[in-house]
PDB file of C-alpha atoms in Angstrom:
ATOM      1  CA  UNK A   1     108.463  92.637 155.262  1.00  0.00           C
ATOM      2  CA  UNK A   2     106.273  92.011 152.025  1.00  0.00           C
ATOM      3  CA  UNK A   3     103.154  91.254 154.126  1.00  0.00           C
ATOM      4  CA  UNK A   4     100.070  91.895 152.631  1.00  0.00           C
ATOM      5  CA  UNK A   5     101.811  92.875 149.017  1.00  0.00           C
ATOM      6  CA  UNK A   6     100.419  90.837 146.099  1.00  0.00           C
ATOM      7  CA  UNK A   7     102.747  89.901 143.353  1.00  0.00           C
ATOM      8  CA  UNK A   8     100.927  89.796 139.433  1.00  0.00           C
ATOM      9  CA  UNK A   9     103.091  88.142 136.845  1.00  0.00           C
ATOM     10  CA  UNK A  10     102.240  90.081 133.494  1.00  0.00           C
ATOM     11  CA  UNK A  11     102.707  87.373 130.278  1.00  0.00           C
ATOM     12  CA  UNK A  12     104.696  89.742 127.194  1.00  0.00           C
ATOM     13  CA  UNK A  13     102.656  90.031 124.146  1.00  0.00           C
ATOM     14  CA  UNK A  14     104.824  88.849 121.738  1.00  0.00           C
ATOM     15  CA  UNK A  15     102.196  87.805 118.623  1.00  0.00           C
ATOM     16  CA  UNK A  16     100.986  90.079 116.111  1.00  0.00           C
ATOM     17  CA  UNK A  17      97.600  90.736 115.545  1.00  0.00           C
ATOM     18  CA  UNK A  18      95.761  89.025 112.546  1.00  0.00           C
ATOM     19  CA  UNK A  19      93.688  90.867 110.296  1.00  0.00           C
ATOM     20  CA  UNK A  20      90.598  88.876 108.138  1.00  0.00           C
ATOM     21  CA  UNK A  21      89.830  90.617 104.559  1.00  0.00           C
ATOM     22  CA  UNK A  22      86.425  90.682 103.102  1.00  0.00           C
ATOM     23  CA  UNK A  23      85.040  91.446  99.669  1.00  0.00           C
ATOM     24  CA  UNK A  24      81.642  91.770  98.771  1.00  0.00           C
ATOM     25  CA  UNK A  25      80.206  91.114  95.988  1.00  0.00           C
ATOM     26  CA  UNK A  26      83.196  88.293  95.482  1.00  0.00           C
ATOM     27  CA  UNK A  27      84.777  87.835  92.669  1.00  0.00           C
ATOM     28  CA  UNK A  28      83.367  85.530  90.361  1.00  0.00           C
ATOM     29  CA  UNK A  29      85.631  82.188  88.935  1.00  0.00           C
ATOM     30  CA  UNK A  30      87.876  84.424  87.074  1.00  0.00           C
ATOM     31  CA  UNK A  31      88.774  86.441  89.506  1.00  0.00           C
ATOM     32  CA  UNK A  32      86.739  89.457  88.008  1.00  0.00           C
ATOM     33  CA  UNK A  33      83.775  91.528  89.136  1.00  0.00           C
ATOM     34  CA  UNK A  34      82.050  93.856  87.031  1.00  0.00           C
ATOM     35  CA  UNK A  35      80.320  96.053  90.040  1.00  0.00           C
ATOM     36  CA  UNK A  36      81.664  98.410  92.765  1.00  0.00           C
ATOM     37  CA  UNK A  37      83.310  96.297  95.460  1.00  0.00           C
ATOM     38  CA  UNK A  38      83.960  96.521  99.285  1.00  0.00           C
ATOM     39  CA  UNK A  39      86.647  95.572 101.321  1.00  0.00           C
ATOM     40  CA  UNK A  40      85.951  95.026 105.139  1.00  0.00           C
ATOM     41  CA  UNK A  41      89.231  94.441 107.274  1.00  0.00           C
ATOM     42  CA  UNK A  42      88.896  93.170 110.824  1.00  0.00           C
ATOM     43  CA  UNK A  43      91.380  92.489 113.053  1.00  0.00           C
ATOM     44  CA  UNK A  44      92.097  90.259 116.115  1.00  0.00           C
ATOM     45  CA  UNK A  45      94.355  90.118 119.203  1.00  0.00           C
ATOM     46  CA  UNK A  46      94.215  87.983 121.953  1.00  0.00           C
ATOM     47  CA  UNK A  47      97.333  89.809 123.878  1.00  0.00           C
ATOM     48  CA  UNK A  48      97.578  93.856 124.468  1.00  0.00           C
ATOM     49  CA  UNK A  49      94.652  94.486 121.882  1.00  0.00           C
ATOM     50  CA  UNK A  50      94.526  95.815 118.479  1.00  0.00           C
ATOM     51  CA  UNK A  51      95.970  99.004 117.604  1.00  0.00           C
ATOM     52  CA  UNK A  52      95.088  99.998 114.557  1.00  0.00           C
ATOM     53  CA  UNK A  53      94.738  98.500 111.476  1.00  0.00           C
ATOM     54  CA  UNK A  54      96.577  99.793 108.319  1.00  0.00           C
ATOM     55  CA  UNK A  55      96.423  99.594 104.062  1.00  0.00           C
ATOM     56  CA  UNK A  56      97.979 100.500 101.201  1.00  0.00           C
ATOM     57  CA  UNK A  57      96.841 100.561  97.531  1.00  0.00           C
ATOM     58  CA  UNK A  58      98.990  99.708  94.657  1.00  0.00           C
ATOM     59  CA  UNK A  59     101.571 100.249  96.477  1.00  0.00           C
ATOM     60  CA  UNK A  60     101.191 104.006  97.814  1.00  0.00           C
ATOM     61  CA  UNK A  61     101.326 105.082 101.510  1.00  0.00           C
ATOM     62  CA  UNK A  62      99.865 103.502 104.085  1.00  0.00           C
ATOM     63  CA  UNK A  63      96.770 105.283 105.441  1.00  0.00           C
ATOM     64  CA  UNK A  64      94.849 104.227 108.393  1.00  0.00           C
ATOM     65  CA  UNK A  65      91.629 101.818 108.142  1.00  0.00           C
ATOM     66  CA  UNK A  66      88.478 103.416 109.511  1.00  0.00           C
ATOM     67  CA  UNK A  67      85.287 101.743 107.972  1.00  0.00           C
ATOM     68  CA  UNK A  68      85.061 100.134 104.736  1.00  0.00           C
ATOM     69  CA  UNK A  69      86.664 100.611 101.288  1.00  0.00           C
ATOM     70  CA  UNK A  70      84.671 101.371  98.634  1.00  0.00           C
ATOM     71  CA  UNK A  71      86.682 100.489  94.463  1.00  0.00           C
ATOM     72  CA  UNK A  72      84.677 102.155  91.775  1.00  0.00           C
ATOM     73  CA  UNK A  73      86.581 102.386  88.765  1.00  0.00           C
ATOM     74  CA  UNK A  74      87.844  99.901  86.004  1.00  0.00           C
ATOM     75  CA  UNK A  75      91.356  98.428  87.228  1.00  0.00           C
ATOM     76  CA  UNK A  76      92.878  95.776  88.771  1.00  0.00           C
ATOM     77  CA  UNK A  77      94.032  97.049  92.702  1.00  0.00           C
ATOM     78  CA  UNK A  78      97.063  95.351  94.811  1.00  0.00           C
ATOM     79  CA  UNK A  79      95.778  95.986  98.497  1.00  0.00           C
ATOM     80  CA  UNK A  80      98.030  95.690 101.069  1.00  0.00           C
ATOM     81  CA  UNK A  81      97.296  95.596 104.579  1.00  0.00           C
ATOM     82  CA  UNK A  82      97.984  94.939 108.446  1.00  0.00           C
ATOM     83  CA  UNK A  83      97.851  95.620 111.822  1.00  0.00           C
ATOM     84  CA  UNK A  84      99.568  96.654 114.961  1.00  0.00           C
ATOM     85  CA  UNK A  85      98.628  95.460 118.725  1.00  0.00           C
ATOM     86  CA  UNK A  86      98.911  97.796 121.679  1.00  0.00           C
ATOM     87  CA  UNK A  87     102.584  96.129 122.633  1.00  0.00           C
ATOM     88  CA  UNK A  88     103.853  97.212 119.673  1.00  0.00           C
ATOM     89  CA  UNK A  89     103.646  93.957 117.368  1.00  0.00           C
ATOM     90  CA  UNK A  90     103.357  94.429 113.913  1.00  0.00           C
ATOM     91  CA  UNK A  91     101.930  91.931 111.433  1.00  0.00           C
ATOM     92  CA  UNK A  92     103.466  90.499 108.313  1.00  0.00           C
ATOM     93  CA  UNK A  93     101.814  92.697 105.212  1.00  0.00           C
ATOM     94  CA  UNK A  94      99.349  90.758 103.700  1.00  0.00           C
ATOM     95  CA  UNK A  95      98.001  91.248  99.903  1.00  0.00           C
ATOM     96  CA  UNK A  96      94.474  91.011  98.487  1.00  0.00           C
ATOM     97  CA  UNK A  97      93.786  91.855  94.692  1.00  0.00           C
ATOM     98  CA  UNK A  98      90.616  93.536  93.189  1.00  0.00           C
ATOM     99  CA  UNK A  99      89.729  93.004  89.302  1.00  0.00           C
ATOM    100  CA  UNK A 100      86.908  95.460  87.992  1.00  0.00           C
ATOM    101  CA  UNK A 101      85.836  95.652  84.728  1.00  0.00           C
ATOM    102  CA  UNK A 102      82.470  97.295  84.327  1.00  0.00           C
ATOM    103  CA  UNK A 103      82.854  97.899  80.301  1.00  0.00           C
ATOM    104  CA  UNK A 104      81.353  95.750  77.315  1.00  0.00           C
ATOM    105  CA  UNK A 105      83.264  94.297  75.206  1.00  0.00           C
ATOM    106  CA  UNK A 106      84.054  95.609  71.137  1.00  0.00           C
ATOM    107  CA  UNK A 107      82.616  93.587  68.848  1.00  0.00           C
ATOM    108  CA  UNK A 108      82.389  93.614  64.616  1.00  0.00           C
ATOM    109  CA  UNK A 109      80.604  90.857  62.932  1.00  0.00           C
ATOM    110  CA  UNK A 110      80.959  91.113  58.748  1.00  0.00           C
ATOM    111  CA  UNK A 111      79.547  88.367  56.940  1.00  0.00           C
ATOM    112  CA  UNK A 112      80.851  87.510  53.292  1.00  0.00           C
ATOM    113  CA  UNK A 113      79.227  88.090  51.326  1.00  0.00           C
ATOM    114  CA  UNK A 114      76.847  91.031  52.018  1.00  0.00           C
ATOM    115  CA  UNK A 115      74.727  90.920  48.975  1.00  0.00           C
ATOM    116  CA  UNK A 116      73.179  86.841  47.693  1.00  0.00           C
ATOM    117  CA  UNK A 117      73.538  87.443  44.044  1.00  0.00           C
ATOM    118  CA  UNK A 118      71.692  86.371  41.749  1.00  0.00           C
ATOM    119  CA  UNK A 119      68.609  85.501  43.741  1.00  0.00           C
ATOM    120  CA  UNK A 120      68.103  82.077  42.494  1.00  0.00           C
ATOM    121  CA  UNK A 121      66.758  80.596  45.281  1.00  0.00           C
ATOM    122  CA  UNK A 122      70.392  78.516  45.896  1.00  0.00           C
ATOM    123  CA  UNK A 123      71.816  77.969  49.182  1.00  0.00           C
ATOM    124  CA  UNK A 124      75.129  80.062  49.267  1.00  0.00           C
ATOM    125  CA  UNK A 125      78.611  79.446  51.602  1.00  0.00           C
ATOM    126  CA  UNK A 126      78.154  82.759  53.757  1.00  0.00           C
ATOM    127  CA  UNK A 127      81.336  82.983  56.387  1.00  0.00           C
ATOM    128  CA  UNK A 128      81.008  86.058  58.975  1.00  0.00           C
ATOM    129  CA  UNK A 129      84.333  87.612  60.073  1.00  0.00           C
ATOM    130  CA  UNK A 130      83.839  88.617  64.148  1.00  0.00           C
ATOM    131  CA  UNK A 131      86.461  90.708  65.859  1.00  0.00           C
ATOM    132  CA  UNK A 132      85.497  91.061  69.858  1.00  0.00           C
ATOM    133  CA  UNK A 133      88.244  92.934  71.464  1.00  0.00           C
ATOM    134  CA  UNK A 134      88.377  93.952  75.576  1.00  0.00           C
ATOM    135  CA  UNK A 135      91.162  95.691  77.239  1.00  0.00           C
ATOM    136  CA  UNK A 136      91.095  94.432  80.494  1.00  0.00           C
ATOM    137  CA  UNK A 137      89.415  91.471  81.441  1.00  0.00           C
ATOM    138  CA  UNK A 138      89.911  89.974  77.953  1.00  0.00           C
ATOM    139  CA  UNK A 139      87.085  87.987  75.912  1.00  0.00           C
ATOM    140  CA  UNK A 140      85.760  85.108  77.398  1.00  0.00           C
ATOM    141  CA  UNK A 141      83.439  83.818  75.000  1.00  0.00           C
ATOM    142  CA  UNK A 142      81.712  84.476  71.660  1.00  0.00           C
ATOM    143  CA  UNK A 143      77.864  82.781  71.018  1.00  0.00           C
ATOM    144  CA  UNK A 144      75.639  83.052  67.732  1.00  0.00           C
ATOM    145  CA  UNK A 145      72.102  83.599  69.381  1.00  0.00           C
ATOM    146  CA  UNK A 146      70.074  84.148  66.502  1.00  0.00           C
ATOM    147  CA  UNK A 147      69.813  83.473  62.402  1.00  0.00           C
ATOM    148  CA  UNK A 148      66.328  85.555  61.299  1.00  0.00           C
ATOM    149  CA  UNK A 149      65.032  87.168  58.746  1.00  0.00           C
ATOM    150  CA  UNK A 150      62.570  90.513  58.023  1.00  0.00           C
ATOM    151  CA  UNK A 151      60.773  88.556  55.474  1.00  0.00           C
ATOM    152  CA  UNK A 152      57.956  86.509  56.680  1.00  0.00           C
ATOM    153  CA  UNK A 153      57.911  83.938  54.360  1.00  0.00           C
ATOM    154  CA  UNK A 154      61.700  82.511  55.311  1.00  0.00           C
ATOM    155  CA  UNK A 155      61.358  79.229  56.279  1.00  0.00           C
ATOM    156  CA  UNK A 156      63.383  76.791  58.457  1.00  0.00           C
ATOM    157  CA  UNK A 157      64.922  75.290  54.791  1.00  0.00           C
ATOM    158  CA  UNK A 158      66.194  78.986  53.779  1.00  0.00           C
ATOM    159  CA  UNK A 159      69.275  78.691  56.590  1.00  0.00           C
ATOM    160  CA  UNK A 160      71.325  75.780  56.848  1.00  0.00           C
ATOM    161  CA  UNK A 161      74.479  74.580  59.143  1.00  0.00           C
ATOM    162  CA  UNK A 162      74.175  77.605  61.666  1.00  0.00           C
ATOM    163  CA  UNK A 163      74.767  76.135  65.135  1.00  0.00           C
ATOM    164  CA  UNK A 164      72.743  78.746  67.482  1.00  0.00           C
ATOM    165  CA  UNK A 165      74.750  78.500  71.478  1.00  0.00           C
ATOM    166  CA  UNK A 166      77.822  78.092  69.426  1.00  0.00           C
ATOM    167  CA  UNK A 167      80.659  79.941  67.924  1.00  0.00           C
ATOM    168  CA  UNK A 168      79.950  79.255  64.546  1.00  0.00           C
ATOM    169  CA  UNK A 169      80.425  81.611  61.823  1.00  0.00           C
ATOM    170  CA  UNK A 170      80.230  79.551  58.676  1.00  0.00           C
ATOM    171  CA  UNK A 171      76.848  78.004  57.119  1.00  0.00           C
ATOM    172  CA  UNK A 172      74.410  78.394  54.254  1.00  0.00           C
ATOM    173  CA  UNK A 173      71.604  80.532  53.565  1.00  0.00           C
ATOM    174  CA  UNK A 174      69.015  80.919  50.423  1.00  0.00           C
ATOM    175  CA  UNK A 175      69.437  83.569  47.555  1.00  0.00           C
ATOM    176  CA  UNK A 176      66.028  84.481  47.650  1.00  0.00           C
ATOM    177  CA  UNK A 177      63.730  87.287  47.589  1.00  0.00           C
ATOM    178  CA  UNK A 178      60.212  87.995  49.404  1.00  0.00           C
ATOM    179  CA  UNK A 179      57.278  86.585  47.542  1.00  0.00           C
ATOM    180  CA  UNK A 180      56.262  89.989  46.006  1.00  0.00           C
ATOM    181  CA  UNK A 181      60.442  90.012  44.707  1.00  0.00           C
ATOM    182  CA  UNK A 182      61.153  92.641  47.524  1.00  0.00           C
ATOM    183  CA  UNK A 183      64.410  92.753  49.373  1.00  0.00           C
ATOM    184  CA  UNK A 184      65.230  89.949  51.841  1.00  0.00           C
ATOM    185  CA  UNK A 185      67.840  90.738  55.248  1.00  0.00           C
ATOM    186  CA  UNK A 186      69.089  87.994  56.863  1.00  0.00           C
ATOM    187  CA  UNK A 187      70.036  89.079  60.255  1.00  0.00           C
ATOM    188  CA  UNK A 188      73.133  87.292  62.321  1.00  0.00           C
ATOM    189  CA  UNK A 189      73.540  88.060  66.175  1.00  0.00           C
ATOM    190  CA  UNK A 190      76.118  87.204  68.195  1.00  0.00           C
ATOM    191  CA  UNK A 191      76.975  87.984  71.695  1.00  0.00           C
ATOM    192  CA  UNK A 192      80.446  88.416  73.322  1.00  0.00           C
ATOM    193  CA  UNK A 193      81.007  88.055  76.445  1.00  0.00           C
ATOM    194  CA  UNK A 194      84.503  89.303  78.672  1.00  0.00           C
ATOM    195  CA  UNK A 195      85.786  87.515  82.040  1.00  0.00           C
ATOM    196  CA  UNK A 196      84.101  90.128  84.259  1.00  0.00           C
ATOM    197  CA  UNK A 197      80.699  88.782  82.435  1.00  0.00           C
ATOM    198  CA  UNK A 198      80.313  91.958  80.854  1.00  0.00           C
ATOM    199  CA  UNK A 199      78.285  91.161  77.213  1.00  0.00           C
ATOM    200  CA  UNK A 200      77.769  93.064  74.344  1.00  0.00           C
ATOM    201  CA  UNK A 201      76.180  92.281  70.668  1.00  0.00           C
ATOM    202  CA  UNK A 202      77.669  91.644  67.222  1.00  0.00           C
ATOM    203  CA  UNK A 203      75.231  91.981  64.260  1.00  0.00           C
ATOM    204  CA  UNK A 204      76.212  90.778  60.520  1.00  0.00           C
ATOM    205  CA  UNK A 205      73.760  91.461  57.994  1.00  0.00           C
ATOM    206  CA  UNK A 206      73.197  89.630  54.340  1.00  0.00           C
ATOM    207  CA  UNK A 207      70.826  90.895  51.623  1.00  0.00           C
ATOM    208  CA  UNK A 208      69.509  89.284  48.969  1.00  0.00           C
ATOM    209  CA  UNK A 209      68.446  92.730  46.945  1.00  0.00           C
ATOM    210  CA  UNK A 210      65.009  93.130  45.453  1.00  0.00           C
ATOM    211  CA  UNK A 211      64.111  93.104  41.952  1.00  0.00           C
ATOM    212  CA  UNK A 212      63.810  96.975  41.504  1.00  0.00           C
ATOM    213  CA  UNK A 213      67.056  97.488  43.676  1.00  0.00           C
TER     214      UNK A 213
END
């Protein structure tokens, strides 16, 4: 006699959890930051309940998640993660990847020639030779910003075919000295700029030497 005895039919949890990943601040287009970054994991199960959640970095041991991860150093990180319900389920590993590069590029910028001799007041070919080198992220672009001068008197006619926003590194400029026959310095910055939007400058400098030099 089973009177009064109620019967509960108990469904097996047979899914795996599924585990969300978050990274703040994201990456930006090229996959790169150039900041500290967090990862957040957070995990759902509709069955038995989550267990515990799990990761690995760069393929080392797995240790167990407890609040978020904090990346602080140049490198690019392979995280892999998961979780495990109460019944015993196991996810499928997932992967996330973190790129940080928080270092400026290297950056030379020679222009030949150096010295605008004889200082005749003719436009001379000047060509500027500009190494940018970065290790991790790589170069992403190189820009001339700027064509000026420490002589006052340089006009708009004393520098010709420079493209400023550009990576141009050939045009003209005038063999000419200050008004009192001093020393004029043309100055030539460029910026480089790596995938992780790191930036760094690039000066080349031109003289055209004084008459007592």
């Amino acid at each position: 006699d089973l009177g009064g005895t109620v019967f509960a039919l108990v469904e097996e949890d047979r899914i795996a959890p599924v585990t969300m990943v978050g990274q703040s601040p994201a990456a930006n287009a090229a996959g790169w930051n150039k900041t500290d970054v967090t990862v957040t994991l957070a995990a759902a199960d509709e069955g038995s309940g989550v267990a515990r959640t799990e990761f690995a970095v760069n393929g080392g041991s797995w240790r167990p998640y407890v609040g978020p991860i904090v990346v602080d150093h140049d490198g690019i990180y392979t995280l892999q993660y998961r979780s495990v319900d109460e019944a015993g389920n196991v996810e499928r590993t997932k992967t996330a990847r973190v790129r940080i590069d928080k270092t400026e590029p290297l950056a030379i910028a020679v222009a030949l020639p150096t010295l605008l001799l004889p200082a005749n007041r003719r436009m001379v070919d000047v060509t500027v030779l500009l190494l940018a080198l970065d290790l991790l992220s790589g170069v992403e672009k190189l820009t001339l910003r700027s064509v000026t001068s420490d002589d006052p008197g340089m006009t708009s006619d004393d520098v010709a075919g420079w493209t400023i926003g550009t990576k141009d590194t050939r045009g003209k400029l005038r063999a000419e000295r200050t008004a009192t026959g001093g020393r004029r310095v043309y100055t030539l910055t460029y910026r480089v700029t790596d995938r992780a939007g790191n930036e760094a400058e690039a000066v080349a400098v031109v003289v055209v030497p004084g008459a007592r030099d």
